XYZ file of C-alpha atoms in Angstrom:
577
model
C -19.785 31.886 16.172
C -16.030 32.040 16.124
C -13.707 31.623 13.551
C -10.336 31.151 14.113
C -7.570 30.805 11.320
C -4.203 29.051 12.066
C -1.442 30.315 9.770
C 1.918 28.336 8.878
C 2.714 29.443 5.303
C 4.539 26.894 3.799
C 5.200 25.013 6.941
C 3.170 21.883 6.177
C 4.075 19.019 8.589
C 3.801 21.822 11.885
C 0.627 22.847 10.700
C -0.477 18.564 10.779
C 0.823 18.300 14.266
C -0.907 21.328 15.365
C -4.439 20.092 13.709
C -3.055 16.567 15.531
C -2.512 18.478 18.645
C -6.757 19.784 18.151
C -8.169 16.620 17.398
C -6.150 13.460 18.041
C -3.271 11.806 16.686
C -3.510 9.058 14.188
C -3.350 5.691 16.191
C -0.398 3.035 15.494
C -1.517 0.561 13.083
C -0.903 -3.366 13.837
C 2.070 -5.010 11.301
C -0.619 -6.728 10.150
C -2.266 -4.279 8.593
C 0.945 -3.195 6.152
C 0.975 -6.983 4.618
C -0.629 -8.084 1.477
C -4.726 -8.397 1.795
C -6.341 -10.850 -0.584
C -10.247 -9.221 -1.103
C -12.644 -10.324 -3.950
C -16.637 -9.696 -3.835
C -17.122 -13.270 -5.226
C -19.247 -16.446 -3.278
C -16.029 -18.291 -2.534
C -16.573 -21.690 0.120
C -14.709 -22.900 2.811
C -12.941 -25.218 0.729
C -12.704 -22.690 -2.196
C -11.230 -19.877 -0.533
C -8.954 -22.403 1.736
C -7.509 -23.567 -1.557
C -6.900 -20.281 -2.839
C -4.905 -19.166 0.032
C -2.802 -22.587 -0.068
C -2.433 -21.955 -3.737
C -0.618 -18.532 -2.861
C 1.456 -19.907 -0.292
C 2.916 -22.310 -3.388
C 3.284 -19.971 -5.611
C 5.666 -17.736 -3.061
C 2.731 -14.941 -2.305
C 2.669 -13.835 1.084
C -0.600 -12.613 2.599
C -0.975 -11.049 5.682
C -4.887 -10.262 5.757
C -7.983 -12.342 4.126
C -10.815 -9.950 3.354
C -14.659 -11.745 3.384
C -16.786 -10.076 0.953
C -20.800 -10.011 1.915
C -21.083 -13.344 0.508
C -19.801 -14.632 3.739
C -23.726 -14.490 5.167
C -27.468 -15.292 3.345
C -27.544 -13.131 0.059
C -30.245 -15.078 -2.381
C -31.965 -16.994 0.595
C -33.325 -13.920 2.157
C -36.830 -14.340 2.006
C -38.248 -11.405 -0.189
C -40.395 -10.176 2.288
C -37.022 -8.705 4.191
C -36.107 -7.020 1.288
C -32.695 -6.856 -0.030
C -29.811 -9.417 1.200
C -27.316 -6.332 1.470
C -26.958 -6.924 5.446
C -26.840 -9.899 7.022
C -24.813 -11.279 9.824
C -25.985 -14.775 9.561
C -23.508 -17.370 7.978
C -24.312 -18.987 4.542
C -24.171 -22.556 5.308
C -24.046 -23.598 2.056
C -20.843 -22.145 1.502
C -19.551 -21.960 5.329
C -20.962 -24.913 7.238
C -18.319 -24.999 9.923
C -17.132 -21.175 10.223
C -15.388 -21.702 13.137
C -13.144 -24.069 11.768
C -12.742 -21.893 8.344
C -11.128 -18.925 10.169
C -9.201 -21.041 12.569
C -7.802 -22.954 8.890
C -7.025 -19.042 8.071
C -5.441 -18.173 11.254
C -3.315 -20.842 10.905
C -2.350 -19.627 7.848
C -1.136 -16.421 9.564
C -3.571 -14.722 8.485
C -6.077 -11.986 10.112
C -9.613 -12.442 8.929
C -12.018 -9.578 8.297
C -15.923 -9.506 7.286
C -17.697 -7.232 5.284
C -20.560 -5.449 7.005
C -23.533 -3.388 5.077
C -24.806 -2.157 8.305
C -27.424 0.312 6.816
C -31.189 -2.082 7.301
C -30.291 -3.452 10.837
C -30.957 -6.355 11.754
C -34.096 -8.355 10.724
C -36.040 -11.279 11.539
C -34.313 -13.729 9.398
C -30.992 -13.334 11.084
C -30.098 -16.478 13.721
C -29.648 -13.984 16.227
C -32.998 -11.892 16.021
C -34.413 -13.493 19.358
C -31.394 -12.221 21.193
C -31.616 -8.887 19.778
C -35.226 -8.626 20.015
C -35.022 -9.628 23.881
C -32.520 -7.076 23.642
C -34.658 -4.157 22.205
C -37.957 -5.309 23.103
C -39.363 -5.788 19.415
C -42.489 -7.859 18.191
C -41.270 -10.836 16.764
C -44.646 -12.104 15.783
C -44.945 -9.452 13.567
C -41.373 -10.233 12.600
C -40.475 -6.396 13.677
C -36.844 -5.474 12.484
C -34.519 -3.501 14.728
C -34.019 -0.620 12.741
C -30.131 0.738 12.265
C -29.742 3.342 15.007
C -26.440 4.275 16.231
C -27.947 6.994 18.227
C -29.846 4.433 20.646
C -27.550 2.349 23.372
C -29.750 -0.314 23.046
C -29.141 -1.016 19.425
C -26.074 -0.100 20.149
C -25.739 -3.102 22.731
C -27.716 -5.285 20.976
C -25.549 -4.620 17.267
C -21.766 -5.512 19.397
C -22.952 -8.036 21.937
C -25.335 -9.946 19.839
C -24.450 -9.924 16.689
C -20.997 -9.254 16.228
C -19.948 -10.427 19.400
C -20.569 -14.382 18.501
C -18.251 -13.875 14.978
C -15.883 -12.663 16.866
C -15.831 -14.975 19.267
C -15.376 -17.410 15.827
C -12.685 -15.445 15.464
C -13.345 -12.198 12.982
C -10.408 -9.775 13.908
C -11.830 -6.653 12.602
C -14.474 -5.691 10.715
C -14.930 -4.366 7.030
C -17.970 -1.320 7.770
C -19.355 -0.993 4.096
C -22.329 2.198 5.060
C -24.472 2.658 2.598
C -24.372 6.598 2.239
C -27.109 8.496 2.330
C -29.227 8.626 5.794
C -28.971 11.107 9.229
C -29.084 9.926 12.303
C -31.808 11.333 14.707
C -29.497 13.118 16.399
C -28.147 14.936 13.315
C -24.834 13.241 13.146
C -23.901 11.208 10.115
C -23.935 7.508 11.034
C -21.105 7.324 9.415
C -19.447 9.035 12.229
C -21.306 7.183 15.011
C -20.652 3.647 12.892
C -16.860 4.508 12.884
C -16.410 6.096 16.377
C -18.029 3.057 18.705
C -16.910 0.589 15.824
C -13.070 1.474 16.430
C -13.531 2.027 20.130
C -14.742 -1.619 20.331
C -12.226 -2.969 18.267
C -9.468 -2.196 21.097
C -11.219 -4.271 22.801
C -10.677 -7.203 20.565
C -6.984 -6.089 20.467
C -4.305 -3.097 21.402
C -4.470 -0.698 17.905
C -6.594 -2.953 16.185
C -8.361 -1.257 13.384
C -11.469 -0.897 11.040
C -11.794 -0.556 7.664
C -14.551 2.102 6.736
C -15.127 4.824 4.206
C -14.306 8.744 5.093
C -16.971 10.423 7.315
C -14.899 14.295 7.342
C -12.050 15.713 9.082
C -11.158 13.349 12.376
C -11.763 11.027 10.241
C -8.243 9.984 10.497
C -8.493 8.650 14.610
C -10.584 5.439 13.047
C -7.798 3.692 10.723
C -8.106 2.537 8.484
C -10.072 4.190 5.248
C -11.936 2.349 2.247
C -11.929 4.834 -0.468
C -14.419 3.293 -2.660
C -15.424 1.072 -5.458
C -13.225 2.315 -8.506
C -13.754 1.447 -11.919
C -10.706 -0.256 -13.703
C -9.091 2.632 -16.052
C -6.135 4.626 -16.597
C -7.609 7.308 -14.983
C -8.860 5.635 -12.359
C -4.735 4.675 -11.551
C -3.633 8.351 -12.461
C -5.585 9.623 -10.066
C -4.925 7.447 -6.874
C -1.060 8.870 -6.307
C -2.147 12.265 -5.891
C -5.190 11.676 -4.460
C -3.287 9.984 -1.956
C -0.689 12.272 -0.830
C -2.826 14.927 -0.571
C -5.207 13.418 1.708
C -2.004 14.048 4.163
C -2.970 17.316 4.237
C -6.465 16.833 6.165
C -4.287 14.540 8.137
C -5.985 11.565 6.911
C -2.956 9.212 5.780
C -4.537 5.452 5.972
C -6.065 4.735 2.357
C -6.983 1.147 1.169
C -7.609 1.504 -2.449
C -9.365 -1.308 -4.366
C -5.919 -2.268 -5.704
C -6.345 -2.996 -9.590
C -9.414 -2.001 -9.722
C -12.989 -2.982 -8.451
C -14.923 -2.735 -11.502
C -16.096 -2.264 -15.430
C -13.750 -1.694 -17.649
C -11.627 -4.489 -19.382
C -8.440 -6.686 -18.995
C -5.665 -4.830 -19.604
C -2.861 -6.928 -18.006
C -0.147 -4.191 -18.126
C -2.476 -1.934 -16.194
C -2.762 -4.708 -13.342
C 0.858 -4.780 -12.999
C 1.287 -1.059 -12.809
C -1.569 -0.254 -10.441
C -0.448 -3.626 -8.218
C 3.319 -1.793 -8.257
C 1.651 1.520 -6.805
C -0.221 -0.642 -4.778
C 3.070 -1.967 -3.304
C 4.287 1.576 -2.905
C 0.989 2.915 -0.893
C -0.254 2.836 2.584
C -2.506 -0.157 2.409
C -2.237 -2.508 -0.099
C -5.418 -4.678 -1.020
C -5.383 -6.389 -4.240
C -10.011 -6.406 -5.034
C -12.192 -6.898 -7.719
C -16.312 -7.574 -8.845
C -17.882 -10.551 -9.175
C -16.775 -11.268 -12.470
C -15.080 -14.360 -13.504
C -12.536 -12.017 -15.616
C -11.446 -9.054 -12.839
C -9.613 -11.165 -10.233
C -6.456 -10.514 -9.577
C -4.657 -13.483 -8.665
C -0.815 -13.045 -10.517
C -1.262 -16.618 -12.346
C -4.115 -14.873 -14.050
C -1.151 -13.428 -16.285
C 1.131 -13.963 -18.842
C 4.472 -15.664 -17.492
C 6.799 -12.448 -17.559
C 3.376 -10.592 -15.657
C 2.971 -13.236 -12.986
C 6.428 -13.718 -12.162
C 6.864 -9.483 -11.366
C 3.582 -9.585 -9.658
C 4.333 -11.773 -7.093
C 7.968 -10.589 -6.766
C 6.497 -7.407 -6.151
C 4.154 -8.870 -3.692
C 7.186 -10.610 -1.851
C 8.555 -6.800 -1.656
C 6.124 -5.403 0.389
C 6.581 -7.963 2.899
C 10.355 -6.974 2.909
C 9.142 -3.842 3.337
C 7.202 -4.178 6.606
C 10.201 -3.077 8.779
C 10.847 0.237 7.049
C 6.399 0.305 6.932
C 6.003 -0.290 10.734
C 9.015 2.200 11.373
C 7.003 4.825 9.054
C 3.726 3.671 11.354
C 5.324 4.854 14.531
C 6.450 8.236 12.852
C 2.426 8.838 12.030
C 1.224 8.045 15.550
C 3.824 9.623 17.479
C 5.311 12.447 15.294
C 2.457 13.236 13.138
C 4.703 12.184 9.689
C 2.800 10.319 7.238
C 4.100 7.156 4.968
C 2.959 9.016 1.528
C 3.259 12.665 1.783
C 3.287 15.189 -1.350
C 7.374 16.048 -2.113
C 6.449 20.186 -1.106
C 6.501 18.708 2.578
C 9.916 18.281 2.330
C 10.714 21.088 -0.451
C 8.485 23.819 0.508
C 9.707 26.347 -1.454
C 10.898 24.775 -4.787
C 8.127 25.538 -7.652
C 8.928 21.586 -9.171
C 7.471 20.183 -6.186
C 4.312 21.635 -7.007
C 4.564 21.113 -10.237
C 4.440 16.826 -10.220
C 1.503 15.939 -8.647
C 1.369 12.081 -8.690
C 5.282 12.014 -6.950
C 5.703 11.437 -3.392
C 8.035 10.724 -0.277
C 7.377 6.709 0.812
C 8.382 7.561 4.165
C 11.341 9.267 4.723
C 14.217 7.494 2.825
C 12.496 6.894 -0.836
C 10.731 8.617 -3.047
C 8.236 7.336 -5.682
C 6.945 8.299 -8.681
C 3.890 5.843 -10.377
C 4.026 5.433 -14.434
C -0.263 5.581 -14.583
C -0.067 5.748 -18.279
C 0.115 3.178 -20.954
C 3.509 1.938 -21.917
C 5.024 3.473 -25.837
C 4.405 0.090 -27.812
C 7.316 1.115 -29.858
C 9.924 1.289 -27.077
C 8.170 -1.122 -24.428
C 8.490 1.285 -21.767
C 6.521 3.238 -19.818
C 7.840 6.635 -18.710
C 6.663 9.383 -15.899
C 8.486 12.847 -15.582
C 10.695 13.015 -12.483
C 11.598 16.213 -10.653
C 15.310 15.242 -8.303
C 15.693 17.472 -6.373
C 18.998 18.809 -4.875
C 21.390 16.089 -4.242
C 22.241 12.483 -5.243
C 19.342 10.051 -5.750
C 19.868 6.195 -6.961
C 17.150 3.920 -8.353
C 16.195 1.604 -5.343
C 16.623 -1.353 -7.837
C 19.127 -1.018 -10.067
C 21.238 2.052 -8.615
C 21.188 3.872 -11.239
C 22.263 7.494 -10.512
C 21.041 10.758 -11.359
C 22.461 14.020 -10.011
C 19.370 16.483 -9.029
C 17.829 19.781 -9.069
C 16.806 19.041 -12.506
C 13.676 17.402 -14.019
C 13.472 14.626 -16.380
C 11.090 11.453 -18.321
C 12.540 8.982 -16.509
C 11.850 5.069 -18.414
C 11.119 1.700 -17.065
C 10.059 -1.602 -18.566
C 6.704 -3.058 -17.228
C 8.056 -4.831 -14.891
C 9.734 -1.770 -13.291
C 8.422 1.360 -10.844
C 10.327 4.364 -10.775
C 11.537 4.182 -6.655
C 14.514 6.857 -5.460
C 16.759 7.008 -2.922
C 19.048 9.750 -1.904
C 22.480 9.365 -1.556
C 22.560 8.514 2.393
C 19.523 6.285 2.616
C 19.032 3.289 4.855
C 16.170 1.233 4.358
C 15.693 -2.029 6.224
C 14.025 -5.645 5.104
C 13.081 -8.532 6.341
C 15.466 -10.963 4.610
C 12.730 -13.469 4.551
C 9.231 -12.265 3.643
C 7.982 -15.583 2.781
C 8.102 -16.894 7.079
C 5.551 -13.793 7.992
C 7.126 -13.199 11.309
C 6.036 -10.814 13.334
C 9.604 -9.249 14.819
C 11.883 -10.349 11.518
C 14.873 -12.932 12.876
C 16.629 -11.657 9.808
C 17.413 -7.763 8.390
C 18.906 -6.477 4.847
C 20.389 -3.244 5.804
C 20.256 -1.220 2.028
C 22.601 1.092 2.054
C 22.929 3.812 -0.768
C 26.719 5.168 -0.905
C 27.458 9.008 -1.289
C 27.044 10.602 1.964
C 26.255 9.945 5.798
C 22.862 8.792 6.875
C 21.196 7.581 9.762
C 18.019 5.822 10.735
C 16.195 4.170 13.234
C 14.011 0.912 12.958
C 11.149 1.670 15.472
C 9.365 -1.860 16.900
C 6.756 -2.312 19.750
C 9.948 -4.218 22.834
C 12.704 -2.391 20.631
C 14.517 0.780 18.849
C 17.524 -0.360 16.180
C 19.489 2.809 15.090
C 21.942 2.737 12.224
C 24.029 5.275 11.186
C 27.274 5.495 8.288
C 29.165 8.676 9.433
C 32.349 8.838 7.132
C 31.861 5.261 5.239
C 31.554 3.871 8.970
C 28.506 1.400 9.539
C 27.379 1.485 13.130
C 24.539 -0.449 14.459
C 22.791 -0.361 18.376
C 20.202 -1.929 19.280
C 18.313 -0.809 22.467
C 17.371 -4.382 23.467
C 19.716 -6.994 22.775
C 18.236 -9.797 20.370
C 19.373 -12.659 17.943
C 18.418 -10.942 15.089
C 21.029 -11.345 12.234
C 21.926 -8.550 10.254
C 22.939 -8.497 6.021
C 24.929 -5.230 5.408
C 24.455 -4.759 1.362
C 25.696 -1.500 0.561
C 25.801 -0.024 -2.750
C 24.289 -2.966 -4.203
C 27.118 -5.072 -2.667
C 26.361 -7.612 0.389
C 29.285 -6.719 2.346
C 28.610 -8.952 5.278
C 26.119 -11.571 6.245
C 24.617 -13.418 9.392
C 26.224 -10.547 11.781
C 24.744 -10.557 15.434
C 24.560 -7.634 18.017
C 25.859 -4.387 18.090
C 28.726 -3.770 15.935
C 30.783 -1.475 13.271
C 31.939 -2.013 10.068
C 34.459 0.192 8.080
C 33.372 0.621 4.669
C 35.977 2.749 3.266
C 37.683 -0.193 1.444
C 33.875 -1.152 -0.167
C 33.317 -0.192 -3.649
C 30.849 2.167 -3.016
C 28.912 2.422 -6.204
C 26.400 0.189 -7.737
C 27.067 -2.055 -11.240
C 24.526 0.120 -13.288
C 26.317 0.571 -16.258
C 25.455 2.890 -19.371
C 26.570 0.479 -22.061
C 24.197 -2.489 -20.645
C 21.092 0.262 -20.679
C 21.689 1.163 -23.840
C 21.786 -2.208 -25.399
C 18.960 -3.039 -23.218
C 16.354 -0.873 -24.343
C 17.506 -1.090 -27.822
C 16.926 -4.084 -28.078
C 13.081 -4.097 -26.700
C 12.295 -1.350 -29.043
C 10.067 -2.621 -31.745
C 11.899 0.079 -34.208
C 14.058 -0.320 -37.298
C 17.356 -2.587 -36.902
C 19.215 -0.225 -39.095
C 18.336 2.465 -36.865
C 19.034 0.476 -33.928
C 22.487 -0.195 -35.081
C 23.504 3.152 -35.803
C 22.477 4.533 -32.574
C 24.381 1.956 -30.276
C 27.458 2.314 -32.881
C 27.455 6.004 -32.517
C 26.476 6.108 -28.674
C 29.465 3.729 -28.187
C 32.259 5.835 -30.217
C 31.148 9.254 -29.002
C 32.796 10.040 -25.728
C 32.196 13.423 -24.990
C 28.688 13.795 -23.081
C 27.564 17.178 -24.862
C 28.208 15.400 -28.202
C 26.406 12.679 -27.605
C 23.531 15.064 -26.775
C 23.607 17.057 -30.081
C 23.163 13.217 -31.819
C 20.547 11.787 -30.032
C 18.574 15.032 -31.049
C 18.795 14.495 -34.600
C 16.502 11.023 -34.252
C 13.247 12.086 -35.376
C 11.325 9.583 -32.505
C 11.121 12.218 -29.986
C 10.198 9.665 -27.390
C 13.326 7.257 -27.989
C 15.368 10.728 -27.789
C 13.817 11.687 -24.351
C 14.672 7.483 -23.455
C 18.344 7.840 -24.259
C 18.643 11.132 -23.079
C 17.770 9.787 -19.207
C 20.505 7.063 -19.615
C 22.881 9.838 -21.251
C 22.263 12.313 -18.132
C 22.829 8.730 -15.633
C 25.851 7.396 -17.231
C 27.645 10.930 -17.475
């Protein structure tokens, strides 16, 4: 046998395209698949889950994909004989009588419809389609003979996409959900695992150009048959602190497509500002697909919530519909250039110890930079805090601009209704101005710029390439095909021009580049959430507001005896310098 060891040292994203080069590039996602994806294992019906949906749309939630948990087919009515209901492919009446007309109701909806699949006991004699597939495979269907799951065999092979998933799809399923049951090897040796997610994605181009599954991880490769279901996790703390890094470090067996069950599948027990947080990395990670048990208590619908809960929830939600340019831009990078979305920060500061050194921070594609709060909030300040290493340069907060100078690390503080997102002085990110239409090219963009030094970037589409640049405060914008897309220039947290067509330039020297973030306000603000002594609270802001000299206002804040409110101020004292 030979062994052969490839060497980069600290050369991370050649030694991807290299394994890329060995054994396939990751395949281009459709914009789809970056939307919002409402998935529940509960036994919704037509009219149910039709009412759901419409309830979204009036509540401002966009949703891009509708996920069909295995209640879709017969569960209960399997005859016991069969054994378990686990796998079925025939539709529960009861719940479904007309499923043709239920997914067309979803498409029109704009919405891509997927089913779950538990492939693992074949196909038995219950199933409305057994005579095909027992024509198919020549089985004895007086003796009710089921066709046993075998990837290895052509036949079942034939009979498993032309017979059985061939009519739902011709009802209109657009991909398929491939829920294996671990556990068995194929006769050939192979994990059908592999076999269910090779022929299952080759098929699906068939259906449509980059189409995709979603499946669990069978090994390295794994990452030609996007997308990945990483499991049923149980609703915890932990279970949140982990995802991040977890994550970004599946980049580095090139496998960079996770769908977590967002907010949690299972056990555990309401905790609504751990919904919020994990739906806010959610927003922030490849795939985002809010899920949840059976139970009448774990769904995650935002009106579930307090008022102050809801209302960030779906605002969030709205966000990663803006995001969808800057996503499918990020989307092209991975098929074509081997760069991930999420990838740990030491791809991009190889040789800086801090990068190392944070494990659930990351690079959200290559103009922001994230960094999860996973842990429960302080009760006494109302605010939940993760330590953030800047590195060298500028960086802003992507939602309030507030500043911090880097090469140094820090706790950096945020309300609940806040995630800690950077970007570097330079940055460019684009949205669609109106997340709430679901078009598939955007008719409108928010060009986000964040002041402090040149930048550049280019919007990659399927018909089109939009590169933007600010060299010297000067805003240039070229489009390769010419379109009637209008174009919102905000930068530094300013909209400096609105409803702009074509190509064009814009002098921004005259712009106020710098955002309204203010010390004073933050102060006051988080003062004033902190469930600590007035008295105290008054002498801080009295002092904090009469000391002027940054180093002095240092030495006070470390005589308050609350460590934690110390390490709070301390982040706006290091900002507002």
């Amino acid at each position: 046998m030979d062994l052969y060891l490839f060497a980069y040292g600290r050369d991370y994203r050649q030694a991807l395209k290299d394994f890329y080069q060995l054994t396939g590039n990751t395949p281009q996602l459709p914009r789809f698949a970056l939307g919002n994806w409402w998935s529940r294992y509960y036994d919704y019906s037509d009219e149910s889950y039709l009412a759901l949906m419409d309830k979204f749309t009036d509540k401002k939630v966009p949703l891009s994909v509708s996920v069909i948990d295995m209640d879709w087919h017969k569960v209960s009515e399997v005859p016991s004989r069969f054994g378990s209901g686990w796998t079925g492919y025939s539709w529960n009446k009861k719940l479904f009588p007309n499923p043709k007309n239920f997914i067309d109701e979803l498409h029109q909806r704009k919405l891509k419809v997927t089913l779950n699949d538990h492939p693992a006991d074949g196909i038995r004699a219950f199933e409305d389609v057994y005579p095909q597939v027992a024509q198919i495979l020549d089985l004895n269907t007086e003796l009710e003979e089921a066709a046993k799951f075998d990837f290895d065999n052509p036949k079942f092979r034939e009979a498993y996409f032309e017979a059985v998933h061939g009519p739902l799809e011709n009802e209109g399923v657009d991909f398929w959900w491939i829920d294996w049951q671990q556990g068995a090897i194929s006769k050939s040796g192979v994990d059908p695992l592999w076999l269910l997610n090779h022929y299952q994605y080759q098929k699906a181009q068939e259906k449509q150009k980059n189409n995709i599954i979603l499946s669990r991880y069978a090994g390295p490769g794994s990452h030609r048959y996007p997308l990945g279901f990483s499991g049923d996790s149980v609703i915890s703390w932990a279970s949140l602190d982990f995802q991040p890094y977890f994550t970004s470090t599946a980049s580095n067996i090139g496998y960079t497509w996770w769908s977590h069950d967002i907010g949690g599948h299972m056990q555990g027990y309401k905790d609504a500002e751990l919904s919020l947080r994990w739906l806010q990395f959610g927003v922030f990670s490849p795939i985002n697909r809010l899920h949840s048990s059976k139970s009448e208590f774990t769904s995650k619908e935002p009106w579930h919530f307090d008022s102050v809960i809801e209302q960030s929830m779906i605002e969030f939600l709205q966000l990663r519909h803006q995001l969808i340019p800057y996503l499918y831009s990020a989307n092209f990078m991975t098929a074509f250039k081997g760069k991930a979305l999420i990838e740990p920060i030491y791809y991009e500061y190889p040789l800086e110890e801090e990068a190392y050194n944070h494990r659930n921070q990351y690079n959200f594609g290559d103009q922001l930079m994230v960094a999860p709060i996973t842990k429960k909030m302080n009760s006494n300040l109302q605010m939940g805090n993760v330590e953030v290493w800047f590195p060298e340069g500028i960086w802003y907060d992507f939602f309030t601009g507030q500043r911090y100078d880097g090469n140094v690390s820090l706790k950096v503080y945020r309300e609940i209704t806040e995630i800690p997102v950077f970007a570097k002085a330079g940055a460019i990110i684009p949205l669609d101005k109106n997340p709430l239409k679901k078009e598939e090219i955007p008719s409108e963009i928010i060009w986000k710029i964040f002041p402090g030094d040149d930048g550049e970037y280019t919007l990659l589409e399927d018909e089109n390439e939009t590169k933007v640049e600010v060299i010297k405060e000067v805003f240039k914008i070229t489009s390769k095909q010419e379109t009637s897309r209008k174009h919102t220039i905000v930068y530094g947290g300013k909209e400096i021009i609105s409803g702009k067509i074509g190509n064009f330039s814009i002098d921004l020297k005259g712009e106020k580049g710098q955002f309204d973030w203010d010390f004073a306000t933050s102060l006051f603000r988080r003062l004033d959430i902190a469930e600590i002594d007035y008295e105290e609270k008054d002498q801080i802001l009295q002092k904090l507001s009469l000391i002027k000299d940054y180093d002095k206002q240092v030495a006070y804040i470390k005589t308050i005896e609350n460590a934690e409110l110390e390490d709070s101020l301390f982040e706006l004292l290091y900002s507002g310098k």
